[in-house]
Amino acid sequence: MSIDDHIIVIARFNENIEWLYNLIDQESWIQNILIINKGQNNLKIPNKYINIINIIKTKNIGREGETYLSFIINNYKTLPENLWFLQANPFDHSPDFFDLMNKTSVDQYIHKNFQTLSYKYNNFIPPNIDDDTRFYINNNRVIEYFIDSTT
């Protein structure tokens, strides 16, 4: 599987997205980013990135899940082979985010149907999970969501 046919969809309210420029500079494979902006209309994309980053301004309805679902519904017939859905500040849930987006790491999970890049999103993670390397990609922290039958 190739990452040539891809899009990174970012759900933004008013977060600073300058980290995105560093990511693009670091990873040349990233060539297609869509920011769905539900916040202030104050994004100024530098010319260097204008052919990579697109912005759609929309109403602030729902949270990031609504943003992602609406994108899927509205683009269902033309979805690319590979999608990454991100919050505009991915570091809260994914402290190793930059390393998880490097080509070496992506090649390790791109073959899966779904791969979460979040880590320790709640307080119900089993103890000593840091010692369990099943929850790492290329030595970067990730974890599958722990969901019980009531949630």
mmCIF file with all atom_site columns, C-alpha atoms in Angstrom:
data_model
loop_
_atom_site.group_PDB
_atom_site.id
_atom_site.type_symbol
_atom_site.label_atom_id
_atom_site.label_alt_id
_atom_site.label_comp_id
_atom_site.label_asym_id
_atom_site.label_entity_id
_atom_site.label_seq_id
_atom_site.pdbx_PDB_ins_code
_atom_site.Cartn_x
_atom_site.Cartn_y
_atom_site.Cartn_z
_atom_site.occupancy
_atom_site.B_iso_or_equiv
_atom_site.pdbx_formal_charge
_atom_site.auth_seq_id
_atom_site.auth_comp_id
_atom_site.auth_asym_id
_atom_site.auth_atom_id
_atom_site.pdbx_PDB_model_num
ATOM 1   C CA . MET A 1 1   ? 0.000   0.000  0.000  1.00 0.00 ? 1   MET A CA 1
ATOM 2   C CA . SER A 1 2   ? 1.261   3.466  -0.851 1.00 0.00 ? 2   SER A CA 1
ATOM 3   C CA . ILE A 1 3   ? 0.739   6.746  0.945  1.00 0.00 ? 3   ILE A CA 1
ATOM 4   C CA . ASP A 1 4   ? 0.671   8.650  -2.347 1.00 0.00 ? 4   ASP A CA 1
ATOM 5   C CA . ASP A 1 5   ? -3.135  8.786  -2.317 1.00 0.00 ? 5   ASP A CA 1
ATOM 6   C CA . HIS A 1 6   ? -3.735  10.532 0.978  1.00 0.00 ? 6   HIS A CA 1
ATOM 7   C CA . ILE A 1 7   ? -5.243  13.460 2.855  1.00 0.00 ? 7   ILE A CA 1
ATOM 8   C CA . ILE A 1 8   ? -4.746  14.762 6.365  1.00 0.00 ? 8   ILE A CA 1
ATOM 9   C CA . VAL A 1 9   ? -7.974  16.302 7.678  1.00 0.00 ? 9   VAL A CA 1
ATOM 10  C CA . ILE A 1 10  ? -7.557  18.674 10.614 1.00 0.00 ? 10  ILE A CA 1
ATOM 11  C CA . ALA A 1 11  ? -10.467 19.742 12.812 1.00 0.00 ? 11  ALA A CA 1
ATOM 12  C CA . ARG A 1 12  ? -9.666  23.263 14.011 1.00 0.00 ? 12  ARG A CA 1
ATOM 13  C CA . PHE A 1 13  ? -11.420 25.715 16.300 1.00 0.00 ? 13  PHE A CA 1
ATOM 14  C CA . ASN A 1 14  ? -8.925  28.437 17.284 1.00 0.00 ? 14  ASN A CA 1
ATOM 15  C CA . GLU A 1 15  ? -5.745  26.426 17.782 1.00 0.00 ? 15  GLU A CA 1
ATOM 16  C CA . ASN A 1 16  ? -2.389  27.605 16.495 1.00 0.00 ? 16  ASN A CA 1
ATOM 17  C CA . ILE A 1 17  ? -1.409  25.434 13.524 1.00 0.00 ? 17  ILE A CA 1
ATOM 18  C CA . GLU A 1 18  ? 2.150   26.640 12.987 1.00 0.00 ? 18  GLU A CA 1
ATOM 19  C CA . TRP A 1 19  ? 3.395   23.167 14.000 1.00 0.00 ? 19  TRP A CA 1
ATOM 20  C CA . LEU A 1 20  ? 1.950   22.011 10.688 1.00 0.00 ? 20  LEU A CA 1
ATOM 21  C CA . TYR A 1 21  ? 4.624   23.842 8.699  1.00 0.00 ? 21  TYR A CA 1
ATOM 22  C CA . ASN A 1 22  ? 7.363   21.969 10.573 1.00 0.00 ? 22  ASN A CA 1
ATOM 23  C CA . LEU A 1 23  ? 5.615   18.683 9.856  1.00 0.00 ? 23  LEU A CA 1
ATOM 24  C CA . ILE A 1 24  ? 5.414   19.424 6.128  1.00 0.00 ? 24  ILE A CA 1
ATOM 25  C CA . ASP A 1 25  ? 9.070   20.488 6.052  1.00 0.00 ? 25  ASP A CA 1
ATOM 26  C CA . GLN A 1 26  ? 10.085  17.328 7.917  1.00 0.00 ? 26  GLN A CA 1
ATOM 27  C CA . GLU A 1 27  ? 7.979   14.884 5.872  1.00 0.00 ? 27  GLU A CA 1
ATOM 28  C CA . SER A 1 28  ? 8.070   15.386 2.107  1.00 0.00 ? 28  SER A CA 1
ATOM 29  C CA . TRP A 1 29  ? 5.426   12.679 1.548  1.00 0.00 ? 29  TRP A CA 1
ATOM 30  C CA . ILE A 1 30  ? 2.792   14.985 3.084  1.00 0.00 ? 30  ILE A CA 1
ATOM 31  C CA . GLN A 1 31  ? 1.276   16.844 0.147  1.00 0.00 ? 31  GLN A CA 1
ATOM 32  C CA . ASN A 1 32  ? -2.449  17.092 0.886  1.00 0.00 ? 32  ASN A CA 1
ATOM 33  C CA . ILE A 1 33  ? -3.866  18.733 4.015  1.00 0.00 ? 33  ILE A CA 1
ATOM 34  C CA . LEU A 1 34  ? -7.362  20.031 4.613  1.00 0.00 ? 34  LEU A CA 1
ATOM 35  C CA . ILE A 1 35  ? -8.089  22.230 7.613  1.00 0.00 ? 35  ILE A CA 1
ATOM 36  C CA . ILE A 1 36  ? -11.770 22.338 8.486  1.00 0.00 ? 36  ILE A CA 1
ATOM 37  C CA . ASN A 1 37  ? -11.933 25.587 10.410 1.00 0.00 ? 37  ASN A CA 1
ATOM 38  C CA . LYS A 1 38  ? -14.807 26.061 12.854 1.00 0.00 ? 38  LYS A CA 1
ATOM 39  C CA . GLY A 1 39  ? -13.147 28.977 14.609 1.00 0.00 ? 39  GLY A CA 1
ATOM 40  C CA . GLN A 1 40  ? -11.949 32.448 13.747 1.00 0.00 ? 40  GLN A CA 1
ATOM 41  C CA . ASN A 1 41  ? -11.208 33.154 10.120 1.00 0.00 ? 41  ASN A CA 1
ATOM 42  C CA . ASN A 1 42  ? -7.635  34.175 10.933 1.00 0.00 ? 42  ASN A CA 1
ATOM 43  C CA . LEU A 1 43  ? -5.498  31.555 9.210  1.00 0.00 ? 43  LEU A CA 1
ATOM 44  C CA . LYS A 1 44  ? -2.852  32.920 6.884  1.00 0.00 ? 44  LYS A CA 1
ATOM 45  C CA . ILE A 1 45  ? -1.056  30.105 5.096  1.00 0.00 ? 45  ILE A CA 1
ATOM 46  C CA . PRO A 1 46  ? 2.457   31.056 3.909  1.00 0.00 ? 46  PRO A CA 1
ATOM 47  C CA . ASN A 1 47  ? 2.911   30.888 0.135  1.00 0.00 ? 47  ASN A CA 1
ATOM 48  C CA . LYS A 1 48  ? 5.359   28.013 0.528  1.00 0.00 ? 48  LYS A CA 1
ATOM 49  C CA . TYR A 1 49  ? 2.483   25.758 1.709  1.00 0.00 ? 49  TYR A CA 1
ATOM 50  C CA . ILE A 1 50  ? -0.420  27.129 -0.339 1.00 0.00 ? 50  ILE A CA 1
ATOM 51  C CA . ASN A 1 51  ? -0.436  24.133 -2.740 1.00 0.00 ? 51  ASN A CA 1
ATOM 52  C CA . ILE A 1 52  ? -0.454  21.635 0.141  1.00 0.00 ? 52  ILE A CA 1
ATOM 53  C CA . ILE A 1 53  ? -2.880  23.171 2.655  1.00 0.00 ? 53  ILE A CA 1
ATOM 54  C CA . ASN A 1 54  ? -6.511  23.942 1.904  1.00 0.00 ? 54  ASN A CA 1
ATOM 55  C CA . ILE A 1 55  ? -8.968  25.508 4.334  1.00 0.00 ? 55  ILE A CA 1
ATOM 56  C CA . ILE A 1 56  ? -12.732 25.110 4.537  1.00 0.00 ? 56  ILE A CA 1
ATOM 57  C CA . LYS A 1 57  ? -14.542 27.485 6.861  1.00 0.00 ? 57  LYS A CA 1
ATOM 58  C CA . THR A 1 58  ? -17.661 26.006 8.402  1.00 0.00 ? 58  THR A CA 1
ATOM 59  C CA . LYS A 1 59  ? -20.059 26.563 11.289 1.00 0.00 ? 59  LYS A CA 1
ATOM 60  C CA . ASN A 1 60  ? -19.001 25.509 14.759 1.00 0.00 ? 60  ASN A CA 1
ATOM 61  C CA . ILE A 1 61  ? -21.418 22.618 15.133 1.00 0.00 ? 61  ILE A CA 1
ATOM 62  C CA . GLY A 1 62  ? -20.382 19.482 16.976 1.00 0.00 ? 62  GLY A CA 1
ATOM 63  C CA . ARG A 1 63  ? -16.909 18.479 17.962 1.00 0.00 ? 63  ARG A CA 1
ATOM 64  C CA . GLU A 1 64  ? -14.090 16.916 15.951 1.00 0.00 ? 64  GLU A CA 1
ATOM 65  C CA . GLY A 1 65  ? -16.096 13.707 15.490 1.00 0.00 ? 65  GLY A CA 1
ATOM 66  C CA . GLU A 1 66  ? -18.755 15.661 13.620 1.00 0.00 ? 66  GLU A CA 1
ATOM 67  C CA . THR A 1 67  ? -16.029 17.241 11.497 1.00 0.00 ? 67  THR A CA 1
ATOM 68  C CA . TYR A 1 68  ? -14.600 13.863 10.513 1.00 0.00 ? 68  TYR A CA 1
ATOM 69  C CA . LEU A 1 69  ? -17.983 12.235 9.894  1.00 0.00 ? 69  LEU A CA 1
ATOM 70  C CA . SER A 1 70  ? -19.160 15.162 7.756  1.00 0.00 ? 70  SER A CA 1
ATOM 71  C CA . PHE A 1 71  ? -15.970 14.933 5.709  1.00 0.00 ? 71  PHE A CA 1
ATOM 72  C CA . ILE A 1 72  ? -16.530 11.217 5.105  1.00 0.00 ? 72  ILE A CA 1
ATOM 73  C CA . ILE A 1 73  ? -20.195 11.689 4.176  1.00 0.00 ? 73  ILE A CA 1
ATOM 74  C CA . ASN A 1 74  ? -19.549 14.673 1.896  1.00 0.00 ? 74  ASN A CA 1
ATOM 75  C CA . ASN A 1 75  ? -16.623 12.990 0.119  1.00 0.00 ? 75  ASN A CA 1
ATOM 76  C CA . TYR A 1 76  ? -17.648 9.349  0.302  1.00 0.00 ? 76  TYR A CA 1
ATOM 77  C CA . LYS A 1 77  ? -17.353 8.603  -3.412 1.00 0.00 ? 77  LYS A CA 1
ATOM 78  C CA . THR A 1 78  ? -13.937 10.257 -3.741 1.00 0.00 ? 78  THR A CA 1
ATOM 79  C CA . LEU A 1 79  ? -12.178 9.305  -0.501 1.00 0.00 ? 79  LEU A CA 1
ATOM 80  C CA . PRO A 1 80  ? -8.453  8.713  -0.922 1.00 0.00 ? 80  PRO A CA 1
ATOM 81  C CA . GLU A 1 81  ? -6.828  5.425  -0.035 1.00 0.00 ? 81  GLU A CA 1
ATOM 82  C CA . ASN A 1 82  ? -5.346  6.869  3.189  1.00 0.00 ? 82  ASN A CA 1
ATOM 83  C CA . LEU A 1 83  ? -6.892  9.335  5.641  1.00 0.00 ? 83  LEU A CA 1
ATOM 84  C CA . TRP A 1 84  ? -5.512  10.884 8.785  1.00 0.00 ? 84  TRP A CA 1
ATOM 85  C CA . PHE A 1 85  ? -7.979  12.722 11.031 1.00 0.00 ? 85  PHE A CA 1
ATOM 86  C CA . LEU A 1 86  ? -6.320  15.100 13.492 1.00 0.00 ? 86  LEU A CA 1
ATOM 87  C CA . GLN A 1 87  ? -7.272  17.660 16.053 1.00 0.00 ? 87  GLN A CA 1
ATOM 88  C CA . ALA A 1 88  ? -5.558  20.991 15.475 1.00 0.00 ? 88  ALA A CA 1
ATOM 89  C CA . ASN A 1 89  ? -3.460  20.289 18.560 1.00 0.00 ? 89  ASN A CA 1
ATOM 90  C CA . PRO A 1 90  ? -2.547  16.613 18.179 1.00 0.00 ? 90  PRO A CA 1
ATOM 91  C CA . PHE A 1 91  ? 0.070   16.712 20.932 1.00 0.00 ? 91  PHE A CA 1
ATOM 92  C CA . ASP A 1 92  ? -2.424  16.471 23.822 1.00 0.00 ? 92  ASP A CA 1
ATOM 93  C CA . HIS A 1 93  ? -3.292  12.914 22.821 1.00 0.00 ? 93  HIS A CA 1
ATOM 94  C CA . SER A 1 94  ? -0.212  11.970 20.843 1.00 0.00 ? 94  SER A CA 1
ATOM 95  C CA . PRO A 1 95  ? 3.024   13.181 22.439 1.00 0.00 ? 95  PRO A CA 1
ATOM 96  C CA . ASP A 1 96  ? 5.093   11.416 19.746 1.00 0.00 ? 96  ASP A CA 1
ATOM 97  C CA . PHE A 1 97  ? 2.977   12.767 16.904 1.00 0.00 ? 97  PHE A CA 1
ATOM 98  C CA . PHE A 1 98  ? 5.815   14.064 14.703 1.00 0.00 ? 98  PHE A CA 1
ATOM 99  C CA . ASP A 1 99  ? 7.644   10.748 14.893 1.00 0.00 ? 99  ASP A CA 1
ATOM 100 C CA . LEU A 1 100 ? 4.438   8.823  14.204 1.00 0.00 ? 100 LEU A CA 1
ATOM 101 C CA . MET A 1 101 ? 4.020   10.766 10.984 1.00 0.00 ? 101 MET A CA 1
ATOM 102 C CA . ASN A 1 102 ? 7.507   10.056 9.648  1.00 0.00 ? 102 ASN A CA 1
ATOM 103 C CA . LYS A 1 103 ? 7.679   7.751  6.651  1.00 0.00 ? 103 LYS A CA 1
ATOM 104 C CA . THR A 1 104 ? 9.314   4.901  8.586  1.00 0.00 ? 104 THR A CA 1
ATOM 105 C CA . SER A 1 105 ? 6.545   4.848  11.195 1.00 0.00 ? 105 SER A CA 1
ATOM 106 C CA . VAL A 1 106 ? 3.765   5.329  8.655  1.00 0.00 ? 106 VAL A CA 1
ATOM 107 C CA . ASP A 1 107 ? 5.062   2.359  6.669  1.00 0.00 ? 107 ASP A CA 1
ATOM 108 C CA . GLN A 1 108 ? 4.613   0.234  9.808  1.00 0.00 ? 108 GLN A CA 1
ATOM 109 C CA . TYR A 1 109 ? 0.910   1.031  10.265 1.00 0.00 ? 109 TYR A CA 1
ATOM 110 C CA . ILE A 1 110 ? -0.348  2.051  6.810  1.00 0.00 ? 110 ILE A CA 1
ATOM 111 C CA . HIS A 1 111 ? -1.376  -1.556 6.050  1.00 0.00 ? 111 HIS A CA 1
ATOM 112 C CA . LYS A 1 112 ? -3.936  -1.599 8.876  1.00 0.00 ? 112 LYS A CA 1
ATOM 113 C CA . ASN A 1 113 ? -7.563  -0.687 8.276  1.00 0.00 ? 113 ASN A CA 1
ATOM 114 C CA . PHE A 1 114 ? -7.468  1.621  11.291 1.00 0.00 ? 114 PHE A CA 1
ATOM 115 C CA . GLN A 1 115 ? -4.682  2.851  13.535 1.00 0.00 ? 115 GLN A CA 1
ATOM 116 C CA . THR A 1 116 ? -5.196  5.231  16.399 1.00 0.00 ? 116 THR A CA 1
ATOM 117 C CA . LEU A 1 117 ? -2.294  7.570  17.065 1.00 0.00 ? 117 LEU A CA 1
ATOM 118 C CA . SER A 1 118 ? -3.591  8.576  20.503 1.00 0.00 ? 118 SER A CA 1
ATOM 119 C CA . TYR A 1 119 ? -1.967  7.595  23.761 1.00 0.00 ? 119 TYR A CA 1
ATOM 120 C CA . LYS A 1 120 ? -3.339  7.643  27.311 1.00 0.00 ? 120 LYS A CA 1
ATOM 121 C CA . TYR A 1 121 ? -6.468  9.603  26.517 1.00 0.00 ? 121 TYR A CA 1
ATOM 122 C CA . ASN A 1 122 ? -8.079  8.782  29.857 1.00 0.00 ? 122 ASN A CA 1
ATOM 123 C CA . ASN A 1 123 ? -7.329  7.599  33.392 1.00 0.00 ? 123 ASN A CA 1
ATOM 124 C CA . PHE A 1 124 ? -8.491  4.017  32.827 1.00 0.00 ? 124 PHE A CA 1
ATOM 125 C CA . ILE A 1 125 ? -5.392  2.729  31.070 1.00 0.00 ? 125 ILE A CA 1
ATOM 126 C CA . PRO A 1 126 ? -3.962  -0.340 32.813 1.00 0.00 ? 126 PRO A CA 1
ATOM 127 C CA . PRO A 1 127 ? -0.956  0.291  35.084 1.00 0.00 ? 127 PRO A CA 1
ATOM 128 C CA . ASN A 1 128 ? 2.589   -0.242 33.779 1.00 0.00 ? 128 ASN A CA 1
ATOM 129 C CA . ILE A 1 129 ? 1.473   0.138  30.177 1.00 0.00 ? 129 ILE A CA 1
ATOM 130 C CA . ASP A 1 130 ? 4.672   2.039  29.379 1.00 0.00 ? 130 ASP A CA 1
ATOM 131 C CA . ASP A 1 131 ? 6.525   -1.273 29.721 1.00 0.00 ? 131 ASP A CA 1
ATOM 132 C CA . ASP A 1 132 ? 4.287   -3.054 27.212 1.00 0.00 ? 132 ASP A CA 1
ATOM 133 C CA . THR A 1 133 ? 5.800   -2.460 23.766 1.00 0.00 ? 133 THR A CA 1
ATOM 134 C CA . ARG A 1 134 ? 2.659   -3.720 21.996 1.00 0.00 ? 134 ARG A CA 1
ATOM 135 C CA . PHE A 1 135 ? 1.503   -0.120 22.318 1.00 0.00 ? 135 PHE A CA 1
ATOM 136 C CA . TYR A 1 136 ? 4.352   1.391  20.307 1.00 0.00 ? 136 TYR A CA 1
ATOM 137 C CA . ILE A 1 137 ? 4.998   2.005  16.626 1.00 0.00 ? 137 ILE A CA 1
ATOM 138 C CA . ASN A 1 138 ? 8.650   2.450  15.754 1.00 0.00 ? 138 ASN A CA 1
ATOM 139 C CA . ASN A 1 139 ? 9.315   3.192  19.483 1.00 0.00 ? 139 ASN A CA 1
ATOM 140 C CA . ASN A 1 140 ? 6.615   5.900  19.506 1.00 0.00 ? 140 ASN A CA 1
ATOM 141 C CA . ARG A 1 141 ? 3.739   5.771  21.962 1.00 0.00 ? 141 ARG A CA 1
ATOM 142 C CA . VAL A 1 142 ? 0.302   4.797  20.675 1.00 0.00 ? 142 VAL A CA 1
ATOM 143 C CA . ILE A 1 143 ? -2.504  2.825  22.196 1.00 0.00 ? 143 ILE A CA 1
ATOM 144 C CA . GLU A 1 144 ? -5.677  1.166  21.037 1.00 0.00 ? 144 GLU A CA 1
ATOM 145 C CA . TYR A 1 145 ? -8.669  2.581  22.841 1.00 0.00 ? 145 TYR A CA 1
ATOM 146 C CA . PHE A 1 146 ? -9.799  0.648  25.878 1.00 0.00 ? 146 PHE A CA 1
ATOM 147 C CA . ILE A 1 147 ? -13.576 0.516  25.742 1.00 0.00 ? 147 ILE A CA 1
ATOM 148 C CA . ASP A 1 148 ? -15.752 -1.469 28.116 1.00 0.00 ? 148 ASP A CA 1
ATOM 149 C CA . SER A 1 149 ? -19.176 -2.871 27.237 1.00 0.00 ? 149 SER A CA 1
ATOM 150 C CA . THR A 1 150 ? -21.069 0.033  28.831 1.00 0.00 ? 150 THR A CA 1
ATOM 151 C CA . THR A 1 151 ? -19.361 2.786  26.839 1.00 0.00 ? 151 THR A CA 1
#
